[in-house]
Amino acid sequence: MGVASGLVVGFFIGAGGIGVTLLGVIADNYGVPAAMKCIGVLPVAGLMLTMLLRYPVAERVKEAFSG
C-alpha cells in the first residue's frame, strides 16, 4: 500500500513539475494571458476525458448490490 501511494504521489508531483514548465514556456512565448487560458482549458479537457469512461452494465450493478 505504501509503495503504491508513493508511486502515485511521485507521479503527480512530477506531472505538476512538467505542467508548470510547459506553462512557463507558453507564458514566455505568448504572454501570461495565454498561459492562463491554457489553465482554463484543462478542466474542460478533463470533463471530455470523463465522458470516455464506460458505465457498468445495469445487471452487474444489481448483482453487486443484491448480496
Short mmCIF file of N, CA and C in Angstrom, two decimals:
data_model
loop_
_atom_site.label_atom_id
_atom_site.label_comp_id
_atom_site.label_asym_id
_atom_site.label_seq_id
_atom_site.Cartn_x
_atom_site.Cartn_y
_atom_site.Cartn_z
N MET A 1 0.83 -1.19 0.00
CA MET A 1 0.00 0.00 0.00
C MET A 1 0.87 1.25 0.00
N GLY A 2 1.94 1.22 0.78
CA GLY A 2 2.81 2.39 0.85
C GLY A 2 3.55 2.64 -0.45
N VAL A 3 3.95 1.55 -1.13
CA VAL A 3 4.66 1.71 -2.40
C VAL A 3 3.73 2.30 -3.44
N ALA A 4 2.51 1.78 -3.51
CA ALA A 4 1.55 2.30 -4.49
C ALA A 4 1.25 3.77 -4.23
N SER A 5 1.07 4.12 -2.97
CA SER A 5 0.80 5.51 -2.63
C SER A 5 1.98 6.40 -3.00
N GLY A 6 3.17 5.94 -2.71
CA GLY A 6 4.36 6.72 -3.05
C GLY A 6 4.53 6.90 -4.55
N LEU A 7 4.22 5.85 -5.31
CA LEU A 7 4.33 5.96 -6.76
C LEU A 7 3.33 6.95 -7.33
N VAL A 8 2.11 6.90 -6.83
CA VAL A 8 1.08 7.82 -7.32
C VAL A 8 1.43 9.26 -6.97
N VAL A 9 1.83 9.48 -5.73
CA VAL A 9 2.19 10.85 -5.31
C VAL A 9 3.39 11.34 -6.12
N GLY A 10 4.39 10.48 -6.29
CA GLY A 10 5.56 10.87 -7.07
C GLY A 10 5.23 11.18 -8.51
N PHE A 11 4.34 10.39 -9.10
CA PHE A 11 3.93 10.64 -10.48
C PHE A 11 3.27 12.00 -10.62
N PHE A 12 2.35 12.31 -9.71
CA PHE A 12 1.63 13.57 -9.84
C PHE A 12 2.49 14.78 -9.50
N ILE A 13 3.44 14.62 -8.60
CA ILE A 13 4.38 15.72 -8.35
C ILE A 13 5.23 15.97 -9.59
N GLY A 14 5.68 14.89 -10.23
CA GLY A 14 6.45 15.02 -11.46
C GLY A 14 5.63 15.62 -12.59
N ALA A 15 4.37 15.19 -12.71
CA ALA A 15 3.50 15.73 -13.75
C ALA A 15 3.23 17.21 -13.51
N GLY A 16 3.10 17.59 -12.24
CA GLY A 16 2.91 19.01 -11.92
C GLY A 16 4.12 19.83 -12.31
N GLY A 17 5.31 19.29 -12.09
CA GLY A 17 6.54 19.99 -12.48
C GLY A 17 6.63 20.17 -13.98
N ILE A 18 6.24 19.14 -14.72
CA ILE A 18 6.25 19.24 -16.18
C ILE A 18 5.21 20.26 -16.64
N GLY A 19 4.03 20.24 -16.02
CA GLY A 19 2.98 21.19 -16.39
C GLY A 19 3.38 22.63 -16.15
N VAL A 20 4.03 22.88 -15.01
CA VAL A 20 4.48 24.25 -14.71
C VAL A 20 5.54 24.69 -15.72
N THR A 21 6.42 23.78 -16.09
CA THR A 21 7.45 24.11 -17.08
C THR A 21 6.82 24.46 -18.42
N LEU A 22 5.85 23.66 -18.86
CA LEU A 22 5.19 23.94 -20.13
C LEU A 22 4.42 25.25 -20.10
N LEU A 23 3.76 25.52 -18.98
CA LEU A 23 3.05 26.79 -18.87
C LEU A 23 4.02 27.97 -18.85
N GLY A 24 5.19 27.77 -18.27
CA GLY A 24 6.20 28.82 -18.29
C GLY A 24 6.68 29.13 -19.70
N VAL A 25 6.86 28.08 -20.49
CA VAL A 25 7.27 28.28 -21.89
C VAL A 25 6.18 29.02 -22.66
N ILE A 26 4.93 28.64 -22.43
CA ILE A 26 3.81 29.32 -23.09
C ILE A 26 3.76 30.78 -22.66
N ALA A 27 3.94 31.04 -21.37
CA ALA A 27 3.90 32.42 -20.87
C ALA A 27 5.05 33.24 -21.44
N ASP A 28 6.23 32.64 -21.56
CA ASP A 28 7.37 33.37 -22.12
C ASP A 28 7.17 33.69 -23.59
N ASN A 29 6.60 32.76 -24.34
CA ASN A 29 6.47 32.96 -25.78
C ASN A 29 5.21 33.73 -26.19
N TYR A 30 4.11 33.52 -25.46
CA TYR A 30 2.83 34.10 -25.88
C TYR A 30 2.23 35.06 -24.87
N GLY A 31 2.79 35.14 -23.67
CA GLY A 31 2.29 36.04 -22.64
C GLY A 31 1.51 35.29 -21.57
N VAL A 32 1.38 35.95 -20.43
CA VAL A 32 0.70 35.34 -19.29
C VAL A 32 -0.79 35.09 -19.57
N PRO A 33 -1.50 35.99 -20.27
CA PRO A 33 -2.92 35.69 -20.54
C PRO A 33 -3.11 34.39 -21.32
N ALA A 34 -2.21 34.09 -22.24
CA ALA A 34 -2.32 32.84 -22.99
C ALA A 34 -2.12 31.64 -22.07
N ALA A 35 -1.19 31.75 -21.14
CA ALA A 35 -0.97 30.66 -20.18
C ALA A 35 -2.18 30.47 -19.29
N MET A 36 -2.80 31.57 -18.88
CA MET A 36 -4.00 31.48 -18.04
C MET A 36 -5.16 30.84 -18.81
N LYS A 37 -5.26 31.13 -20.10
CA LYS A 37 -6.29 30.49 -20.92
C LYS A 37 -6.06 28.99 -21.02
N CYS A 38 -4.79 28.60 -21.11
CA CYS A 38 -4.48 27.16 -21.13
C CYS A 38 -4.90 26.49 -19.83
N ILE A 39 -4.70 27.17 -18.71
CA ILE A 39 -5.12 26.62 -17.43
C ILE A 39 -6.64 26.47 -17.39
N GLY A 40 -7.35 27.41 -17.99
CA GLY A 40 -8.81 27.33 -18.02
C GLY A 40 -9.34 26.20 -18.89
N VAL A 41 -8.55 25.78 -19.87
CA VAL A 41 -8.98 24.71 -20.77
C VAL A 41 -8.82 23.33 -20.11
N LEU A 42 -7.94 23.21 -19.14
CA LEU A 42 -7.66 21.91 -18.52
C LEU A 42 -8.89 21.24 -17.91
N PRO A 43 -9.74 21.95 -17.16
CA PRO A 43 -10.94 21.27 -16.64
C PRO A 43 -11.88 20.79 -17.74
N VAL A 44 -11.96 21.54 -18.83
CA VAL A 44 -12.81 21.13 -19.94
C VAL A 44 -12.25 19.85 -20.57
N ALA A 45 -10.93 19.78 -20.71
CA ALA A 45 -10.30 18.57 -21.24
C ALA A 45 -10.56 17.39 -20.31
N GLY A 46 -10.49 17.63 -19.01
CA GLY A 46 -10.78 16.57 -18.05
C GLY A 46 -12.22 16.09 -18.14
N LEU A 47 -13.13 17.02 -18.34
CA LEU A 47 -14.54 16.65 -18.50
C LEU A 47 -14.74 15.79 -19.73
N MET A 48 -14.08 16.15 -20.83
CA MET A 48 -14.20 15.36 -22.05
C MET A 48 -13.63 13.96 -21.85
N LEU A 49 -12.54 13.86 -21.12
CA LEU A 49 -11.96 12.54 -20.86
C LEU A 49 -12.88 11.69 -19.99
N THR A 50 -13.59 12.30 -19.05
CA THR A 50 -14.51 11.52 -18.22
C THR A 50 -15.69 10.99 -19.03
N MET A 51 -16.01 11.65 -20.12
CA MET A 51 -17.09 11.16 -20.98
C MET A 51 -16.71 9.85 -21.67
N LEU A 52 -15.41 9.56 -21.74
CA LEU A 52 -14.96 8.32 -22.36
C LEU A 52 -15.06 7.12 -21.41
N LEU A 53 -15.28 7.37 -20.12
CA LEU A 53 -15.40 6.28 -19.16
C LEU A 53 -16.67 5.48 -19.43
N ARG A 54 -16.54 4.18 -19.32
CA ARG A 54 -17.70 3.33 -19.55
C ARG A 54 -18.50 3.17 -18.27
N TYR A 55 -19.81 3.13 -18.41
CA TYR A 55 -20.69 2.89 -17.27
C TYR A 55 -20.84 1.38 -17.09
N PRO A 56 -20.94 0.93 -15.86
CA PRO A 56 -21.13 -0.52 -15.66
C PRO A 56 -22.51 -0.95 -16.16
N VAL A 57 -22.56 -2.17 -16.60
CA VAL A 57 -23.82 -2.73 -17.09
C VAL A 57 -24.78 -2.84 -15.91
N ALA A 58 -26.04 -2.53 -16.14
CA ALA A 58 -27.04 -2.48 -15.07
C ALA A 58 -27.15 -3.81 -14.33
N GLU A 59 -27.06 -4.93 -15.05
CA GLU A 59 -27.18 -6.24 -14.39
C GLU A 59 -26.02 -6.48 -13.43
N ARG A 60 -24.82 -6.08 -13.82
CA ARG A 60 -23.68 -6.27 -12.94
C ARG A 60 -23.81 -5.42 -11.69
N VAL A 61 -24.40 -4.25 -11.83
CA VAL A 61 -24.61 -3.39 -10.66
C VAL A 61 -25.63 -4.03 -9.73
N LYS A 62 -26.71 -4.57 -10.29
CA LYS A 62 -27.73 -5.24 -9.48
C LYS A 62 -27.14 -6.43 -8.74
N GLU A 63 -26.30 -7.21 -9.43
CA GLU A 63 -25.67 -8.37 -8.79
C GLU A 63 -24.76 -7.94 -7.65
N ALA A 64 -24.05 -6.86 -7.84
CA ALA A 64 -23.12 -6.41 -6.82
C ALA A 64 -23.85 -5.96 -5.56
N PHE A 65 -25.01 -5.35 -5.71
CA PHE A 65 -25.73 -4.83 -4.55
C PHE A 65 -26.76 -5.81 -3.98
N SER A 66 -27.04 -6.90 -4.70
CA SER A 66 -28.04 -7.84 -4.20
C SER A 66 -27.49 -8.73 -3.09
N GLY A 67 -26.18 -8.87 -3.05
CA GLY A 67 -25.58 -9.64 -1.95
C GLY A 67 -25.28 -10.98 -2.36
#
